[in-house]
Coordinates of C-alpha atoms in Angstrom, one line a residue:
M14 CA -33.8 -19.6 -34.3
F15 CA -30.1 -20.7 -34.7
F16 CA -28.7 -24.2 -34.5
W17 CA -25.6 -26.2 -35.1
L18 CA -25.9 -28.9 -37.8
T19 CA -24.2 -31.9 -36.2
E20 CA -23.1 -33.5 -39.4
D21 CA -19.5 -34.0 -38.5
A22 CA -17.8 -35.9 -35.8
D23 CA -15.7 -32.8 -35.0
P24 CA -17.8 -30.1 -33.2
E25 CA -15.3 -27.5 -34.4
R26 CA -16.6 -28.1 -38.0
W27 CA -20.3 -27.9 -37.3
P28 CA -22.0 -25.2 -39.5
V29 CA -24.7 -22.8 -38.4
V30 CA -28.3 -23.4 -39.4
W31 CA -31.1 -20.8 -39.0
A32 CA -34.8 -20.9 -39.5
D33 CA -37.7 -18.4 -39.5
M34 CA -40.0 -18.0 -36.6
H35 CA -42.4 -20.5 -38.1
Y36 CA -39.7 -23.1 -38.8
E37 CA -40.7 -23.2 -42.5
D38 CA -37.6 -21.7 -44.1
W39 CA -34.3 -23.3 -43.1
R40 CA -30.8 -22.2 -44.3
V41 CA -27.3 -23.5 -43.8
H42 CA -24.3 -21.1 -43.3
R43 CA -21.1 -23.1 -43.6
K44 CA -19.1 -21.2 -41.0
T45 CA -18.4 -21.7 -37.3
M46 CA -20.6 -20.0 -34.7
S47 CA -17.9 -17.4 -33.9
E48 CA -17.4 -16.6 -37.6
F49 CA -21.2 -16.4 -38.1
L50 CA -21.7 -14.0 -35.2
L51 CA -18.8 -11.8 -36.4
E52 CA -20.4 -11.7 -39.9
I53 CA -23.7 -10.7 -38.5
I54 CA -22.1 -7.6 -37.1
A55 CA -19.9 -6.8 -40.0
D56 CA -21.7 -8.1 -43.1
P57 CA -25.0 -10.0 -42.4
P58 CA -25.7 -12.9 -44.8
L59 CA -28.3 -12.2 -47.5
G60 CA -31.8 -13.1 -46.4
L61 CA -31.0 -13.3 -42.7
A62 CA -32.8 -10.1 -41.8
E63 CA -35.9 -11.2 -43.8
L64 CA -35.9 -14.6 -42.0
A65 CA -35.6 -12.9 -38.6
G66 CA -38.0 -10.1 -39.4
A67 CA -35.5 -7.6 -38.1
D68 CA -32.1 -6.0 -38.8
L69 CA -30.0 -8.2 -36.5
A70 CA -26.9 -6.0 -36.9
S71 CA -28.6 -3.2 -35.1
S72 CA -30.9 -5.1 -32.7
P73 CA -30.0 -6.9 -29.4
P74 CA -28.1 -9.0 -28.8
F75 CA -26.2 -8.3 -32.1
K76 CA -25.2 -4.7 -31.5
A77 CA -22.0 -3.4 -32.9
F78 CA -18.9 -3.8 -30.7
P79 CA -18.5 -0.8 -28.3
P80 CA -15.3 1.3 -28.6
R81 CA -12.3 -0.4 -27.1
L82 CA -12.1 0.6 -23.5
K83 CA -8.9 2.1 -22.1
A84 CA -6.8 -0.4 -20.3
V85 CA -7.3 -0.3 -16.5
D86 CA -4.4 1.1 -14.6
L87 CA -2.7 -1.7 -12.6
K88 CA -2.8 0.4 -9.4
D89 CA -6.5 0.9 -9.9
R90 CA -7.0 -2.8 -10.5
E91 CA -5.2 -3.7 -7.3
E92 CA -7.3 -1.3 -5.4
Q93 CA -10.5 -2.8 -6.9
I94 CA -9.3 -6.2 -5.7
R95 CA -8.4 -4.9 -2.3
Q96 CA -11.9 -3.4 -1.9
A97 CA -13.8 -6.4 -3.1
G98 CA -16.4 -7.7 -0.7
A99 CA -16.4 -4.5 1.4
D100 CA -20.2 -4.8 1.8
F101 CA -20.3 -8.5 2.6
P102 CA -22.2 -9.4 5.8
A103 CA -20.7 -11.1 8.7
L104 CA -21.1 -14.9 8.8
P105 CA -22.5 -16.6 11.9
D106 CA -20.1 -18.2 14.3
E107 CA -20.7 -21.9 13.9
S108 CA -17.8 -23.1 16.1
E109 CA -20.1 -24.4 18.9
P110 CA -21.7 -27.2 16.8
L111 CA -18.3 -27.9 15.3
L112 CA -16.7 -28.4 18.7
T113 CA -19.7 -30.4 19.9
A114 CA -19.1 -32.9 17.1
V115 CA -15.4 -33.5 18.0
I116 CA -14.6 -32.1 21.4
A117 CA -14.4 -35.6 23.0
D118 CA -11.6 -36.5 20.6
G119 CA -9.3 -33.7 21.4
V120 CA -7.3 -32.3 24.3
K121 CA -7.8 -28.7 25.3
A122 CA -5.0 -26.7 23.8
T123 CA -3.1 -23.8 25.2
A124 CA -4.9 -20.6 24.4
T125 CA -3.2 -18.4 21.8
D126 CA -2.5 -14.7 22.4
W127 CA -4.5 -13.6 19.3
A128 CA -3.9 -9.9 20.0
A129 CA -0.1 -10.6 19.9
V130 CA -0.5 -12.6 16.7
A131 CA -2.5 -9.8 15.1
R132 CA 0.1 -7.2 16.1
Q133 CA 3.0 -9.3 14.8
A134 CA 1.5 -10.6 11.6
G135 CA -0.9 -7.8 10.8
V136 CA -3.7 -10.4 10.4
E137 CA -6.7 -10.9 12.6
F138 CA -8.3 -14.3 12.3
P139 CA -12.1 -15.1 12.2
A140 CA -13.6 -15.9 15.6
D141 CA -14.8 -19.4 14.8
Y142 CA -11.3 -20.5 13.9
R143 CA -9.9 -18.8 17.0
R144 CA -12.4 -20.6 19.2
F145 CA -11.8 -24.0 17.5
Y146 CA -8.0 -23.6 17.7
D147 CA -8.0 -22.5 21.3
A148 CA -10.0 -25.6 22.2
L149 CA -8.1 -28.2 20.1
G150 CA -4.9 -26.6 18.7
P151 CA -3.4 -27.9 15.4
G152 CA -4.2 -31.4 14.3
V153 CA -6.2 -33.5 11.8
F154 CA -9.9 -33.0 11.4
C155 CA -11.3 -35.9 9.5
D156 CA -8.5 -35.9 6.9
I157 CA -7.7 -32.2 6.9
T158 CA -4.6 -30.9 8.6
I159 CA -5.6 -27.8 10.6
V160 CA -2.6 -25.4 11.0
G161 CA -2.0 -22.5 13.3
P162 CA 0.0 -19.3 13.4
E163 CA 2.3 -20.3 16.2
A164 CA 2.4 -24.1 15.6
A165 CA 5.6 -26.2 15.0
A166 CA 6.9 -27.1 11.6
G167 CA 4.5 -29.3 9.7
W168 CA 1.6 -27.6 11.4
N169 CA 2.4 -24.0 10.9
L170 CA 0.1 -21.6 9.0
W171 CA 2.8 -19.3 7.7
D172 CA 4.7 -22.3 6.2
L173 CA 1.5 -23.4 4.5
L174 CA 1.0 -19.9 3.2
Q175 CA 4.5 -20.0 1.7
T176 CA 3.6 -23.4 0.1
G177 CA 0.7 -21.6 -1.7
R178 CA 2.9 -18.7 -2.8
D179 CA 5.5 -21.1 -4.2
R180 CA 2.8 -22.6 -6.5
L181 CA 1.9 -19.3 -8.0
I182 CA 2.5 -18.7 -11.7
P183 CA 1.9 -15.4 -13.7
S184 CA -0.5 -17.1 -16.1
V185 CA -3.0 -17.9 -13.3
P186 CA -4.1 -14.4 -12.1
Y187 CA -7.3 -15.7 -10.4
V188 CA -5.2 -17.3 -7.5
R189 CA -3.6 -14.9 -5.0
F190 CA -2.2 -15.4 -1.6
H191 CA -1.6 -13.0 1.3
P192 CA -0.1 -10.4 1.4
D193 CA -1.2 -9.7 -2.2
A194 CA -4.4 -7.7 -2.5
G195 CA -7.4 -10.0 -1.9
G196 CA -4.9 -12.9 -1.2
A197 CA -6.0 -16.1 0.4
I198 CA -4.7 -17.3 3.8
P199 CA -4.6 -21.1 4.2
W200 CA -5.9 -22.7 7.4
G201 CA -5.8 -26.3 6.3
V202 CA -4.6 -28.8 3.7
T203 CA -6.0 -32.2 2.4
P204 CA -3.8 -35.3 1.9
D205 CA -3.9 -34.7 -1.8
G206 CA -2.7 -31.1 -1.6
W207 CA -5.8 -28.9 -1.7
L208 CA -5.1 -25.8 0.3
L209 CA -8.2 -24.7 2.3
C210 CA -8.1 -21.0 2.8
W211 CA -10.0 -17.9 3.8
Q212 CA -10.9 -15.5 1.0
T213 CA -9.9 -12.2 2.6
W214 CA -12.8 -9.9 1.7
A215 CA -12.5 -6.2 2.5
A216 CA -15.4 -6.4 5.0
G217 CA -13.0 -8.1 7.4
P218 CA -12.5 -11.5 9.1
P219 CA -16.1 -12.0 10.2
S220 CA -17.0 -12.0 6.4
W221 CA -14.2 -14.2 5.2
T222 CA -15.4 -17.2 3.2
V223 CA -13.6 -20.4 2.2
V224 CA -11.7 -20.9 -1.1
A225 CA -9.9 -24.1 -1.9
V226 CA -6.8 -24.1 -4.2
G227 CA -5.7 -27.3 -5.7
P228 CA -2.2 -28.6 -6.4
Q229 CA -2.5 -27.5 -10.1
L230 CA -4.1 -24.2 -9.0
A231 CA -7.7 -25.3 -9.7
R232 CA -10.0 -23.1 -7.6
S233 CA -13.3 -23.8 -5.8
D234 CA -15.1 -21.0 -4.0
F235 CA -17.5 -21.7 -1.1
T236 CA -18.9 -18.1 -0.9
E237 CA -21.5 -18.8 1.8
L238 CA -19.3 -21.0 4.1
S239 CA -17.1 -19.9 7.0
F240 CA -14.3 -22.0 8.4
A241 CA -16.6 -23.8 10.8
S242 CA -19.6 -24.3 8.4
F243 CA -17.2 -25.7 5.8
L244 CA -15.9 -28.3 8.2
L245 CA -19.4 -29.2 9.4
N246 CA -20.5 -29.9 5.8
Y247 CA -17.2 -31.6 4.9
S248 CA -17.5 -34.0 7.8
G249 CA -21.2 -34.8 7.1
V250 CA -22.4 -33.3 10.4
W251 CA -24.3 -30.9 8.2
Q252 CA -25.5 -31.6 4.7
N253 CA -26.4 -28.1 3.6
R254 CA -23.7 -27.8 1.0
N255 CA -21.9 -30.4 -1.2
I256 CA -18.2 -30.0 -0.8
F257 CA -16.6 -30.9 -4.1
L258 CA -12.9 -30.7 -4.8
L259 CA -11.6 -32.0 -8.1
D260 CA -10.0 -35.5 -7.9
H261 CA -10.5 -35.5 -4.2
V262 CA -12.1 -38.5 -2.4
P263 CA -14.8 -37.1 0.0
W264 CA -14.6 -37.9 3.7
S265 CA -17.0 -40.8 4.5
G266 CA -16.3 -41.6 8.1
P267 CA -17.6 -39.9 11.3
P268 CA -16.3 -36.5 12.3
A269 CA -13.1 -36.8 14.3
F270 CA -10.1 -34.7 15.5
R271 CA -6.7 -35.9 16.4
G272 CA -4.3 -33.4 18.0
A273 CA -0.8 -32.7 16.6
G274 CA 0.6 -33.9 19.9
D275 CA -1.3 -37.2 20.0
E276 CA 0.6 -40.4 19.5
G277 CA 0.9 -41.5 15.9
V278 CA -0.6 -38.4 14.5
D279 CA 1.1 -37.0 11.4
R280 CA -0.1 -34.4 8.9
A281 CA -3.0 -35.6 6.8

């Protein structure tokens, strides 16, 4: 059994302690955990094998390091990302309960020619979003600005996508935006700058889940939630999933939608 000896206020200086299986023989090794583990592999401390009753250097989990793998070709890596989620199942369309919660607050929007949008942009959007958008158009759901592919400035999906791409930095490879392989496509934004997006899995739009990207590129994945089920949980209509976004104040009011054309409505 291995422990830290918490004798110092600085955890970085805690030495390793180990004991036999009967807790009768205890020894201190004045090195950090990382140094200790490396030493087990390279040159185990005297008496350690006897205490453990085994040769730790050749037994799990202390096996020798495997040979260094050949670096993955960048093209192969991009293809792996592009194919991620190819076997993900389709998510149920939860747009009906979402619209039921807020339909009285909105004005029926002009239906979008989604086939034309797909031809022009090369992107087909999930059915729950299309149904919601056709019913209500762009606007503010609770405190989330919902954007659209043909909406005016301030409500436009492609403008919000560019906002996300403008935030990207090379040192944060885990955040990607369309059209990069596996890139996220934003459909909404919170007042404090969290971009709410689809994670574009290879299985296609019916399987796209929600990923939230913060102003400083923090990332929160909601791998079981669609556009509609995310909003149902965010608004409190459903309570199946806690929606936590770093430094973001959760919505506490009733579900509500205000259309972009309504008097006094600005982006959230």
